[in-house]
PDB file of C-alpha atoms and ligand atoms in Angstrom:
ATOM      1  CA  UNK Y  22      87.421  93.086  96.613  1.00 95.00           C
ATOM      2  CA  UNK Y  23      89.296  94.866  94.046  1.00 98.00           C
ATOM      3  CA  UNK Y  24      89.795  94.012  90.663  1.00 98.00           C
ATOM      4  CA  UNK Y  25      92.281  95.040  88.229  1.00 98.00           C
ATOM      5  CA  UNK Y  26      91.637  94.726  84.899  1.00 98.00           C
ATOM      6  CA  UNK Y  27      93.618  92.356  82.792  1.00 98.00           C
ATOM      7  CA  UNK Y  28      92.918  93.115  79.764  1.00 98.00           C
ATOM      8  CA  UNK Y  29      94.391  96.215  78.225  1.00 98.00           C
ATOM      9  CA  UNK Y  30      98.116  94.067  77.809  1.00 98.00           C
ATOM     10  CA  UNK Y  31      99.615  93.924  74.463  1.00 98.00           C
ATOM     11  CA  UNK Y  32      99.598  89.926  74.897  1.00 97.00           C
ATOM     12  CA  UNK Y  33      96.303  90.209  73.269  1.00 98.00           C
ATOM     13  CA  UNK Y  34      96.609  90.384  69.944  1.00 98.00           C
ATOM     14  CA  UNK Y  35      94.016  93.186  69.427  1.00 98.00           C
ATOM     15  CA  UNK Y  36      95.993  95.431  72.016  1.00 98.00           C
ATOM     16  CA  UNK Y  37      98.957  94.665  70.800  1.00 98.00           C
ATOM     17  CA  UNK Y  38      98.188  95.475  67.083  1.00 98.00           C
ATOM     18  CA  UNK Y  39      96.473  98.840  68.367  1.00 98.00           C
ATOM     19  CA  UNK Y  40      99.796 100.043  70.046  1.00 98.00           C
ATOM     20  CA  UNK Y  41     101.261  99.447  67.021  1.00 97.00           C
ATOM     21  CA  UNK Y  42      98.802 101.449  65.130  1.00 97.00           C
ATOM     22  CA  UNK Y  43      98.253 103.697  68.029  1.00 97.00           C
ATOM     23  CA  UNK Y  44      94.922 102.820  67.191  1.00 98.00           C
ATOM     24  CA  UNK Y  45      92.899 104.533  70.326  1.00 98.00           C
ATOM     25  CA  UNK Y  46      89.756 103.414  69.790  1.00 98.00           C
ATOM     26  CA  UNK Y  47      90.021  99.995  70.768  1.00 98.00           C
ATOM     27  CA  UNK Y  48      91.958 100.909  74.005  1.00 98.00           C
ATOM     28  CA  UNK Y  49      89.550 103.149  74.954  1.00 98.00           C
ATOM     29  CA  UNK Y  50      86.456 100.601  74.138  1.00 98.00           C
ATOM     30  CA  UNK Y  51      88.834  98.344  76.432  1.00 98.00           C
ATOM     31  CA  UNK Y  52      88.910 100.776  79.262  1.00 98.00           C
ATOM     32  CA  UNK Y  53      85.494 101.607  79.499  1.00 98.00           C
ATOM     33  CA  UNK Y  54      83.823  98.013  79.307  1.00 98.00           C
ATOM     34  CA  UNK Y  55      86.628  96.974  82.219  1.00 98.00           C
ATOM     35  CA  UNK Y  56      85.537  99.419  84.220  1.00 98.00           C
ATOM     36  CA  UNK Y  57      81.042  98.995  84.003  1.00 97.00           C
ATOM     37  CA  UNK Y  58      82.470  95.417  84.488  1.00 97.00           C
ATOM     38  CA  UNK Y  59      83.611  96.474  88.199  1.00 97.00           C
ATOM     39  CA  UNK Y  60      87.261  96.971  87.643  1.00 98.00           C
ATOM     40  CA  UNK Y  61      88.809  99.270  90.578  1.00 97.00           C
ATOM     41  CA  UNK Y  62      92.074  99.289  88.282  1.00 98.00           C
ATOM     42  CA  UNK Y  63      92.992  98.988  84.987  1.00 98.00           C
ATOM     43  CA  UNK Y  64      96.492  97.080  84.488  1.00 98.00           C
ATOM     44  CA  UNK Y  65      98.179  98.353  81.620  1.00 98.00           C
ATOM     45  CA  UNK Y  66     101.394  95.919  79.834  1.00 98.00           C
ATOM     46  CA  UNK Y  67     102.947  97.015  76.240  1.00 98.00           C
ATOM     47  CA  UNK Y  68     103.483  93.502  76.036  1.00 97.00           C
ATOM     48  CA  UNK Y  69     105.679  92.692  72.702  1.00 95.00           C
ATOM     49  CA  UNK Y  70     104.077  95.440  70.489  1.00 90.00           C
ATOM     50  CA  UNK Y  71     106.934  97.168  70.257  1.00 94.00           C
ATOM     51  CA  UNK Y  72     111.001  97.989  70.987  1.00 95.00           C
ATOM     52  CA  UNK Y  73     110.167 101.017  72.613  1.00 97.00           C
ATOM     53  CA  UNK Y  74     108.181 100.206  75.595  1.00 98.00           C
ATOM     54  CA  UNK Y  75     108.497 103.495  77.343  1.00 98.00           C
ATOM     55  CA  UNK Y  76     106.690 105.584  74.738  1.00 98.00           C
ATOM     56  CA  UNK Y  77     104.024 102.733  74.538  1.00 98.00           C
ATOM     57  CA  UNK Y  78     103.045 102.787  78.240  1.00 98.00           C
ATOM     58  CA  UNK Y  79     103.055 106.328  77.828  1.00 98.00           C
ATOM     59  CA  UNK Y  80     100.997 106.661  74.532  1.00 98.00           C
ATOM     60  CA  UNK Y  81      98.629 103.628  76.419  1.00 98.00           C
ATOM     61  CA  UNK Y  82      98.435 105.266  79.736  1.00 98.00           C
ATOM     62  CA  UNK Y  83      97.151 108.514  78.259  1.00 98.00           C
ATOM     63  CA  UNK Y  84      94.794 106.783  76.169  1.00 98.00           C
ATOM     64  CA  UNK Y  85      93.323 105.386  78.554  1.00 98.00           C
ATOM     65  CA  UNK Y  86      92.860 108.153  81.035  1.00 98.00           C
ATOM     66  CA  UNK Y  87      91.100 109.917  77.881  1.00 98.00           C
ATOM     67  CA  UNK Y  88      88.392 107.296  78.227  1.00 98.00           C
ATOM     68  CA  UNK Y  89      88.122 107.019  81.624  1.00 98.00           C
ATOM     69  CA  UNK Y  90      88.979 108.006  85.052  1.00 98.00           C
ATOM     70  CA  UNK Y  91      89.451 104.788  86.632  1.00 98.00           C
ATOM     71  CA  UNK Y  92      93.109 104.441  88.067  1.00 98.00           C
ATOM     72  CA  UNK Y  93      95.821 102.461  85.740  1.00 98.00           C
ATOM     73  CA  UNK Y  94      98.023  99.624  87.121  1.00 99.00           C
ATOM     74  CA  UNK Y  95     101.050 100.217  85.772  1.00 98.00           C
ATOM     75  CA  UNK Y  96     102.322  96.860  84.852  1.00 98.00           C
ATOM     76  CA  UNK Y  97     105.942  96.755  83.646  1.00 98.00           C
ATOM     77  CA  UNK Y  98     109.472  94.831  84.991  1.00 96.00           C
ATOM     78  CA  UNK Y  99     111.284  97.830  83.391  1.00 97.00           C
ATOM     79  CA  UNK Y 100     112.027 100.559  86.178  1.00 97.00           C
ATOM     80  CA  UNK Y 101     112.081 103.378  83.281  1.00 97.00           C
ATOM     81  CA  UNK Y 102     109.030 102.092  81.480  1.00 98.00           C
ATOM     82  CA  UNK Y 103     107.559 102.473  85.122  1.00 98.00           C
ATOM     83  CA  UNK Y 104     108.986 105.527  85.496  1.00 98.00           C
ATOM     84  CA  UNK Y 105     107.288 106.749  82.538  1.00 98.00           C
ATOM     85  CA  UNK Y 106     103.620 105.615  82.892  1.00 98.00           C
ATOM     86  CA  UNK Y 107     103.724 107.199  86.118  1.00 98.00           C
ATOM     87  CA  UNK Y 108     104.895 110.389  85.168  1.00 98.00           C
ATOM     88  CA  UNK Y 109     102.195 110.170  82.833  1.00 98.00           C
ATOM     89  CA  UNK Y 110      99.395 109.040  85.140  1.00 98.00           C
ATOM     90  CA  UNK Y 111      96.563 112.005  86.532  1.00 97.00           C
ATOM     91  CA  UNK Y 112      95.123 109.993  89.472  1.00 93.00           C
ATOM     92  CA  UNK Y 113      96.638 107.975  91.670  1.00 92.00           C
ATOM     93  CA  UNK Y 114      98.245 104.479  90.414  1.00 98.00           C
ATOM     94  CA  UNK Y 115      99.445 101.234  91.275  1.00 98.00           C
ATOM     95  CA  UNK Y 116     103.049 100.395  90.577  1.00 98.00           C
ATOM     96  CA  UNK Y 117     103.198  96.410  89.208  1.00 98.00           C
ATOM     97  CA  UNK Y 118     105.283  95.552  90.336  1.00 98.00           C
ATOM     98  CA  UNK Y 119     108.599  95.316  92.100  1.00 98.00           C
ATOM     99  CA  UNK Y 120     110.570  91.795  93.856  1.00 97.00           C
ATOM    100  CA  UNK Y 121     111.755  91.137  96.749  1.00 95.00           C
ATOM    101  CA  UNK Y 122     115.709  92.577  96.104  1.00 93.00           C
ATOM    102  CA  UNK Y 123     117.100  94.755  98.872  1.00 90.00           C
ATOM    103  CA  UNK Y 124     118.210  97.270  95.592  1.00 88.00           C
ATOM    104  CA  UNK Y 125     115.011  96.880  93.112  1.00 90.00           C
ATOM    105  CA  UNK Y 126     113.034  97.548  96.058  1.00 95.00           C
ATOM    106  CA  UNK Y 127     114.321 101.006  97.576  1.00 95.00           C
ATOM    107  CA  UNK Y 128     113.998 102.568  94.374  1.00 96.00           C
ATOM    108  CA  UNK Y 129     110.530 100.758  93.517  1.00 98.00           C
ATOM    109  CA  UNK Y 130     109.446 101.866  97.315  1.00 98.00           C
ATOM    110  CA  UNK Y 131     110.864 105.506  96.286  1.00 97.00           C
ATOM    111  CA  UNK Y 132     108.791 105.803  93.596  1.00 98.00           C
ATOM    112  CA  UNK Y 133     106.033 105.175  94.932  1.00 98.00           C
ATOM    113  CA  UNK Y 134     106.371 107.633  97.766  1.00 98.00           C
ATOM    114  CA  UNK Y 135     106.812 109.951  95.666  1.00 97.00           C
ATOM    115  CA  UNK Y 136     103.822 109.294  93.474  1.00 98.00           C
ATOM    116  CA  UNK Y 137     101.248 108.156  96.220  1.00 97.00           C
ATOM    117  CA  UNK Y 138     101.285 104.934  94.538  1.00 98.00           C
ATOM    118  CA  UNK Y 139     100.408 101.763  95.374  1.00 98.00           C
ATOM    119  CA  UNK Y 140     102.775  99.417  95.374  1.00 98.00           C
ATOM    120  CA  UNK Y 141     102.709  95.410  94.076  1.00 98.00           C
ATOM    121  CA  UNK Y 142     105.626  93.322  95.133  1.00 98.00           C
ATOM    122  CA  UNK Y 143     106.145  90.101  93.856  1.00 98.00           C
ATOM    123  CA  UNK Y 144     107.551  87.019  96.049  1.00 98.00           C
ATOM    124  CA  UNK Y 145     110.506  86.419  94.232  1.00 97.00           C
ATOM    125  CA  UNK Y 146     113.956  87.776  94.201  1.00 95.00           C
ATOM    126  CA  UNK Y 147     117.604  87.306  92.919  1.00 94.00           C
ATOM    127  CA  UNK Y 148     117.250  83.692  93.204  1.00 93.00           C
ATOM    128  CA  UNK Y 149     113.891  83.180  91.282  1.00 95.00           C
ATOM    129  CA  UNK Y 150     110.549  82.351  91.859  1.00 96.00           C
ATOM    130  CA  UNK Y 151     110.542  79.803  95.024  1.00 97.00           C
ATOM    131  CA  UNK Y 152     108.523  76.858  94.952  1.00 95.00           C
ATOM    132  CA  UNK Y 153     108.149  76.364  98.455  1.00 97.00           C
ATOM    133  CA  UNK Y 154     105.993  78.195 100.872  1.00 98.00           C
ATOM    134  CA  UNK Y 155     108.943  79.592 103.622  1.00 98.00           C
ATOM    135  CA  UNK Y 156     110.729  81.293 101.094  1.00 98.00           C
ATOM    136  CA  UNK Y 157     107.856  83.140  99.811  1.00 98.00           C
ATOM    137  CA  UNK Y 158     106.481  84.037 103.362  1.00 98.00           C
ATOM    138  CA  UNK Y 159     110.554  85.407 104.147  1.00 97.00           C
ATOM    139  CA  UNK Y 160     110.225  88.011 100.788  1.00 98.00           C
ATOM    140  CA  UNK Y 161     106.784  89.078 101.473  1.00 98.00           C
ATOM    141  CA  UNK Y 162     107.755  89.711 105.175  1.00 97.00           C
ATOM    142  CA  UNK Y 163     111.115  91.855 103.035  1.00 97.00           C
ATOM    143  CA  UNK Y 164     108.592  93.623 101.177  1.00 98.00           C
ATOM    144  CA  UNK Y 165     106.924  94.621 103.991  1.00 97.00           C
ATOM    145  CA  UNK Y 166     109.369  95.573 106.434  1.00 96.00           C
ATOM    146  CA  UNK Y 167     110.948  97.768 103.413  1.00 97.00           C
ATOM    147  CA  UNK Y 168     107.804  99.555 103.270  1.00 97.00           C
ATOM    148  CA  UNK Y 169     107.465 100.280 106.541  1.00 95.00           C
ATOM    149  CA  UNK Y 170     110.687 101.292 107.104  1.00 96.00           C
ATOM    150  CA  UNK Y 171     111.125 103.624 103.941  1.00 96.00           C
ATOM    151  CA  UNK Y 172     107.694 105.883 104.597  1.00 96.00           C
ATOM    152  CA  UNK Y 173     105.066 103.455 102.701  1.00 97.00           C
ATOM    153  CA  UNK Y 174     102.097 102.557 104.313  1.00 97.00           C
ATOM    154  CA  UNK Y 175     101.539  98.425 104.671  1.00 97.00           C
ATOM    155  CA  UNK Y 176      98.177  98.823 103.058  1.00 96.00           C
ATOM    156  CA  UNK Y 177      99.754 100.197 100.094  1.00 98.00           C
ATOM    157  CA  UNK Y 178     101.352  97.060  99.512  1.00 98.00           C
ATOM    158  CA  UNK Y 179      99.657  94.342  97.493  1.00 98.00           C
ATOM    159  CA  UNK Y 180     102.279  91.112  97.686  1.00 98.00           C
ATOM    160  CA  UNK Y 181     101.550  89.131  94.864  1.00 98.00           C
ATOM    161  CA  UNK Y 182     102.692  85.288  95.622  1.00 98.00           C
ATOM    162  CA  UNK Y 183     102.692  84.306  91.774  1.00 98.00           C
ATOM    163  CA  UNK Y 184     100.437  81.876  90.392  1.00 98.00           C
ATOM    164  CA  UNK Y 185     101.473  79.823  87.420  1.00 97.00           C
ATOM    165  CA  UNK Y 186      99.649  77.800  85.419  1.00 98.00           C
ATOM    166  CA  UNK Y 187      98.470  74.698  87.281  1.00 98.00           C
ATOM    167  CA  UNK Y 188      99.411  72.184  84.407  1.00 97.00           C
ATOM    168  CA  UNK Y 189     102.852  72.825  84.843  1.00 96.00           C
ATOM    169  CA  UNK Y 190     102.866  72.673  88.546  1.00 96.00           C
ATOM    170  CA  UNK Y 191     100.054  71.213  89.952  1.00 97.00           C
ATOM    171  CA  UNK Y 192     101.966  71.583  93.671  1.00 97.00           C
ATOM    172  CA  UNK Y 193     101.789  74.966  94.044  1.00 98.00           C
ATOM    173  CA  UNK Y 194      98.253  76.486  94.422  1.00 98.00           C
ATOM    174  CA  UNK Y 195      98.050  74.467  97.539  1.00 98.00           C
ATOM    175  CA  UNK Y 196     101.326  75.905  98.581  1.00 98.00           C
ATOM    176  CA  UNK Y 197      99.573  79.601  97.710  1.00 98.00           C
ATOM    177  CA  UNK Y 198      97.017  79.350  99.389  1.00 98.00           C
ATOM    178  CA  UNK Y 199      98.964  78.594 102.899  1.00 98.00           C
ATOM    179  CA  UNK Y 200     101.560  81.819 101.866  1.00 98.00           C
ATOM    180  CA  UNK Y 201      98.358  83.910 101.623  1.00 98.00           C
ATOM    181  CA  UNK Y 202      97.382  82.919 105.034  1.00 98.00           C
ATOM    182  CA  UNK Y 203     100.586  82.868 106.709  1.00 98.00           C
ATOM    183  CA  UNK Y 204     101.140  86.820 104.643  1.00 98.00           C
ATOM    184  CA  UNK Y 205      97.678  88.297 106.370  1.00 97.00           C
ATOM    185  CA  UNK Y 206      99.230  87.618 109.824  1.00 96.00           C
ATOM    186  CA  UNK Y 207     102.942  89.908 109.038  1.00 95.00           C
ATOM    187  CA  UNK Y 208     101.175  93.020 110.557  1.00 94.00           C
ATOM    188  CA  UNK Y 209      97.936  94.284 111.685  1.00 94.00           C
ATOM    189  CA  UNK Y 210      96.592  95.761 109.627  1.00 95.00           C
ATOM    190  CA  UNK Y 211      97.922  93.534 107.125  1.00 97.00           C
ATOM    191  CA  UNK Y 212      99.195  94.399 103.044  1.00 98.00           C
ATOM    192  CA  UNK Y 213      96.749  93.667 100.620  1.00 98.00           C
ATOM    193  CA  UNK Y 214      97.180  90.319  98.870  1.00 98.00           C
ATOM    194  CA  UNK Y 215      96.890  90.046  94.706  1.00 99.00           C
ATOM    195  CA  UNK Y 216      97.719  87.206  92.357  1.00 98.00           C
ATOM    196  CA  UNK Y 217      97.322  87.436  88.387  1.00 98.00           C
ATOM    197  CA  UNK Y 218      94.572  84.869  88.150  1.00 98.00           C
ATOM    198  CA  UNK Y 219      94.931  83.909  84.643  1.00 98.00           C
ATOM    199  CA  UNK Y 220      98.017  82.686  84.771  1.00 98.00           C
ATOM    200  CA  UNK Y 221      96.646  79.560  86.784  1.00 98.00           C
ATOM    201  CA  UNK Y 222      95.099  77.890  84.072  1.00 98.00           C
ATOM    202  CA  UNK Y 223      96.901  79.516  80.761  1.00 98.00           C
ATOM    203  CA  UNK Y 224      96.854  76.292  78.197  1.00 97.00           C
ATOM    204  CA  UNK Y 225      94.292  74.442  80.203  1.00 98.00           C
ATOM    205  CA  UNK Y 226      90.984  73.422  79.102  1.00 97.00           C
ATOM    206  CA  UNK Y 227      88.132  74.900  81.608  1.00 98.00           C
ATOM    207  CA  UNK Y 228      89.923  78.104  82.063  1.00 98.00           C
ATOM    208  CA  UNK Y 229      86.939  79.854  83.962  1.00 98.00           C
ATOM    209  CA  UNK Y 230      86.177  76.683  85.838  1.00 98.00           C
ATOM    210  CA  UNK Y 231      89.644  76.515  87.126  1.00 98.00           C
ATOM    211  CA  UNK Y 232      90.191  80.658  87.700  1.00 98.00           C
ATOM    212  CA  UNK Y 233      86.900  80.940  89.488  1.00 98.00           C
ATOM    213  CA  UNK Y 234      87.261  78.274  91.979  1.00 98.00           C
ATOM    214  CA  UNK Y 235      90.846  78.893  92.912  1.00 98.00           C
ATOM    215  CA  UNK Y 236      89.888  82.842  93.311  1.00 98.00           C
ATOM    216  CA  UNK Y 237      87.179  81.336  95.808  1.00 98.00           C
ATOM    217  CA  UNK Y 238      89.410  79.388  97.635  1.00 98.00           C
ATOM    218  CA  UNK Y 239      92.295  82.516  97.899  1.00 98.00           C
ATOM    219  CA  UNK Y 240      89.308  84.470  98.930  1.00 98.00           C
ATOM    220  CA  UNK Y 241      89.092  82.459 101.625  1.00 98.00           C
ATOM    221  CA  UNK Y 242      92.838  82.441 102.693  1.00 98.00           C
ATOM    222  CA  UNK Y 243      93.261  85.864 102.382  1.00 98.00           C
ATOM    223  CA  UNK Y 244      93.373  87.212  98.835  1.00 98.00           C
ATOM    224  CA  UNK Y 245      91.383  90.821  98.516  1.00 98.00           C
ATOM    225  CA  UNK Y 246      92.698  91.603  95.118  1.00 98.00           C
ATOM    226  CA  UNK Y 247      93.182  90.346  91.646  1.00 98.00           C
ATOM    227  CA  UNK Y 248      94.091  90.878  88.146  1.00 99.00           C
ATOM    228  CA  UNK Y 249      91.327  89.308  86.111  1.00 98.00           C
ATOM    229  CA  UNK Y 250      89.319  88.915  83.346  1.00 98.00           C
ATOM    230  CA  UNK Y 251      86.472  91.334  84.642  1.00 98.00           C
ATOM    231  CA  UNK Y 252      84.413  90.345  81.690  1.00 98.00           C
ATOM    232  CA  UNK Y 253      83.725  86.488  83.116  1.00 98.00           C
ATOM    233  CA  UNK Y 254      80.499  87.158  85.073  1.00 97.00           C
ATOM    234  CA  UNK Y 255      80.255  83.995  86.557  1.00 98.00           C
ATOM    235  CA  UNK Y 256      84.153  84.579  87.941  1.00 98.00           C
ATOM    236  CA  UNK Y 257      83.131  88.208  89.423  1.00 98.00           C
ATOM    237  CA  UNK Y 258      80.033  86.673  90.523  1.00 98.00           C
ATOM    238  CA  UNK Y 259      81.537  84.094  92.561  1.00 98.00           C
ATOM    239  CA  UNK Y 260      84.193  86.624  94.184  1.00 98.00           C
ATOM    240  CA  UNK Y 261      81.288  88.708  95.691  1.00 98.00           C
ATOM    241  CA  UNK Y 262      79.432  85.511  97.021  1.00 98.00           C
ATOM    242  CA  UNK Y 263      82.554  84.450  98.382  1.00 98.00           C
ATOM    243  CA  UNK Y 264      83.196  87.642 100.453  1.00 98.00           C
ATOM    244  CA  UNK Y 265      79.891  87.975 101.192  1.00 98.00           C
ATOM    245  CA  UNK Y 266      80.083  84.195 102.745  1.00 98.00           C
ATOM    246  CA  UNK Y 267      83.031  85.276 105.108  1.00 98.00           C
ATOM    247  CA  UNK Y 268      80.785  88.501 106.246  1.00 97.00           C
ATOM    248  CA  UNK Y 269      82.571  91.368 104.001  1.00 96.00           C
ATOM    249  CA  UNK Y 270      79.452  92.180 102.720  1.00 92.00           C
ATOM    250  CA  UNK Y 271      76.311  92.286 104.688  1.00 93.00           C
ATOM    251  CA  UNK Y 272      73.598  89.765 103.166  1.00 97.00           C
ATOM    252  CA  UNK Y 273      70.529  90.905 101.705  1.00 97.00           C
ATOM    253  CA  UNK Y 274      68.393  89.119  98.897  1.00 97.00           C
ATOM    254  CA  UNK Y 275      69.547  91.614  96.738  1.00 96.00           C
ATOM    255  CA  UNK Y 276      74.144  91.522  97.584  1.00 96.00           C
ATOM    256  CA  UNK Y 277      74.835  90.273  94.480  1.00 96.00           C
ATOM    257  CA  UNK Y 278      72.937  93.153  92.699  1.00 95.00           C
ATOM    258  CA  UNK Y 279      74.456  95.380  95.403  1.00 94.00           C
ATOM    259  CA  UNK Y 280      78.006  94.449  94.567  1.00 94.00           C
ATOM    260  CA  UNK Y 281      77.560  94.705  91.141  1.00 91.00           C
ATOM    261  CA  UNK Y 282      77.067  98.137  91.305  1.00 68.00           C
ATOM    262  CA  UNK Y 283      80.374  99.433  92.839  1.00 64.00           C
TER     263      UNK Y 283
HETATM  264  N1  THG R   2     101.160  89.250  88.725  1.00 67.27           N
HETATM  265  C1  THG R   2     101.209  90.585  88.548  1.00 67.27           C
HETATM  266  N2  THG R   2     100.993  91.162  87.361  1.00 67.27           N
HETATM  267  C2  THG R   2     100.720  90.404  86.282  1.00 67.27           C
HETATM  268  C3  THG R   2     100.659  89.004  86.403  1.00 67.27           C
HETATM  269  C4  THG R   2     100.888  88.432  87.668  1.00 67.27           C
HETATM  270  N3  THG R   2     100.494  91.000  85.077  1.00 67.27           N
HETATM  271  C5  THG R   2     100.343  90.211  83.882  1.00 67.27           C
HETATM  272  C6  THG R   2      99.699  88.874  84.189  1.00 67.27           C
HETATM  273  N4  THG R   2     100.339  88.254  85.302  1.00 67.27           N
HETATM  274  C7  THG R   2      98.223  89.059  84.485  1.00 67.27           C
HETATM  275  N5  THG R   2      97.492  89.328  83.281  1.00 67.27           N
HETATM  276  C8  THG R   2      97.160  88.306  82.399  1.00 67.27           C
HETATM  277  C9  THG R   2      96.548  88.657  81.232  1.00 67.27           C
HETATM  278  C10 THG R   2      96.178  87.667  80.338  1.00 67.27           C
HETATM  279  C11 THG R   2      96.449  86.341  80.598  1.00 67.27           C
HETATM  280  C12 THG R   2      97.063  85.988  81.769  1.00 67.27           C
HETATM  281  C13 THG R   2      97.415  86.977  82.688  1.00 67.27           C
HETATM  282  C14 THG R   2      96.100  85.285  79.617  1.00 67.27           C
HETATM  283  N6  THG R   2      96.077  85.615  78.334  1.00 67.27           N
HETATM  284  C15 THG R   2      95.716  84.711  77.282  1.00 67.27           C
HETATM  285  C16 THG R   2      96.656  83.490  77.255  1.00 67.27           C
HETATM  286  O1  THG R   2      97.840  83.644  77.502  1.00 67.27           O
HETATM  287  O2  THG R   2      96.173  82.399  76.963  1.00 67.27           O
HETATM  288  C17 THG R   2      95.841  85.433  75.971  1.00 67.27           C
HETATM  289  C18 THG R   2      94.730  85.029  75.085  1.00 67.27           C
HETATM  290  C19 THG R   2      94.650  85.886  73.851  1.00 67.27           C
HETATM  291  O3  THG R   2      95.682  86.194  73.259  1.00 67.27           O
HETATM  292  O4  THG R   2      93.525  86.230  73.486  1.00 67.27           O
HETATM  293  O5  THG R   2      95.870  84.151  79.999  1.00 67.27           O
HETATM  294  O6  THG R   2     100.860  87.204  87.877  1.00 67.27           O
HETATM  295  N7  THG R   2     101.468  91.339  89.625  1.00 67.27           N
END
């Protein structure tokens, strides 16, 4: 299980207003909360704070590192805004993320080689986001045959099949979940599988109803990562019960307690 930490994106208002203030006290607080909360990586997003994005990432991404040492998740569509927070970054990060494009990708699959990075590549490509579950399954098998064949390691890559928010299109979690299982069986071993979870029910009522039980069921097809809300107990809770259910874990009275502590 790894979780990413959503919350240090300047959608939040608070964020947003501190990179505008370069306010570093409450993206610090931010940082260090995620991470006693069980984050494994903290993604950082400028968000709409401001026009120039590539001195926020890097203003946020040192911040942050002067809090904590938990790796950052760079999270930008902008290759130089990338760029930046990685040239910025001590330990080793996670690029988020690149598509599936044959040209996006080489330099996104570049970068990473050169950084050690991990890499996130989304399901989509020139033509969009696909609603149906071949088309996804053909990029994610792109992404990963790129990475082989330009030096990155297949467990470097985290394909992200995009969630959005289930009142808008109530067809495709159903359709995720088969992608994820179809995407575990490209190669052996297989790239890591991530979704932003929040998306699924953004403008819904029962938010953490609706985000916990769909992380349960991509547990089950597959999913081993996820940027979430790391602060929702109950969501974090069921994620370790649900890979201790399909034997990640070993059970003792006490794996809940034991998970928590990672
Ligand atoms: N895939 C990848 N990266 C991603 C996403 C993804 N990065 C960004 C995003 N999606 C994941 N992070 C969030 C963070 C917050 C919310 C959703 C996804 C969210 N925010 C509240 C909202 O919109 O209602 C904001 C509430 C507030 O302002 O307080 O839901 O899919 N690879």
């Amino acid at each position: 299980m790894i979780a990413v930490g959503e919350r240090i994106n300047g959608m939040f208002t608070d964020v947003k207003q501190a990179i505008q203030e370069q306010d570093k006290s409450v993206v610090q607080e931010l940082a260090r909360l995620q991470t006693e909360a069980g984050a494994s990586y903290l993604d950082v997003n400028v968000g709409t704070a401001t026009a120039d994005k590539v001195a926020a990432m890097r203003w946020l991404v040192e911040t942050v590192q002067e809090a904590v040492d938990t790796p950052i998740a760079v999270d930008s569509q902008n290759l130089d805004v990338t760029r930046a927070g990685l040239e910025v970054c001590e330990n080793q990060a996670m690029i988020n993320s690149t598509q599936g494009h044959p040209e996006k990708l080489e330099a996104y699959i570049g970068l990473a080689v050169e950084h050690d990075a991990d890499l996130v590549g989304l399901t989509m490509d020139a033509r969009g986001v696909p609603q149906d579950v071949n088309t996804r399954v053909e990029i994610a098998a792109t992404l990963a045959s790129a990475a082989m064949e330009k030096g990155l390691d297949v467990q470097r890559l985290f394909i992200d099949p995009i969630v959005i928010p289930v009142n808008v299109a109530q067809d495709q979690p159903g359709k995720i979940l088969e992608v994820m299982q179809q995407i575990r069986m490209l190669s052996d071993p297989p790239p890591h599988i991530i979704v932003g979870l929040s998306n699924l029910s953004q403008s819904s009522k029962e938010r953490p109803l609706i985000n916990r039980t769909f992380l349960v069921m991509a547990a089950a097809a597959g999913l081993d990562s996820a940027i979430v809300d790391v602060f929702d107990r109950e969501l974090m809770d069921a994620w370790i019960t649900a890979e201790m259910i399909l034997n990640k874990h070993i059970y003792s009275d006490s794996f809940l307690a034991a998970a928590r502590r990672r």
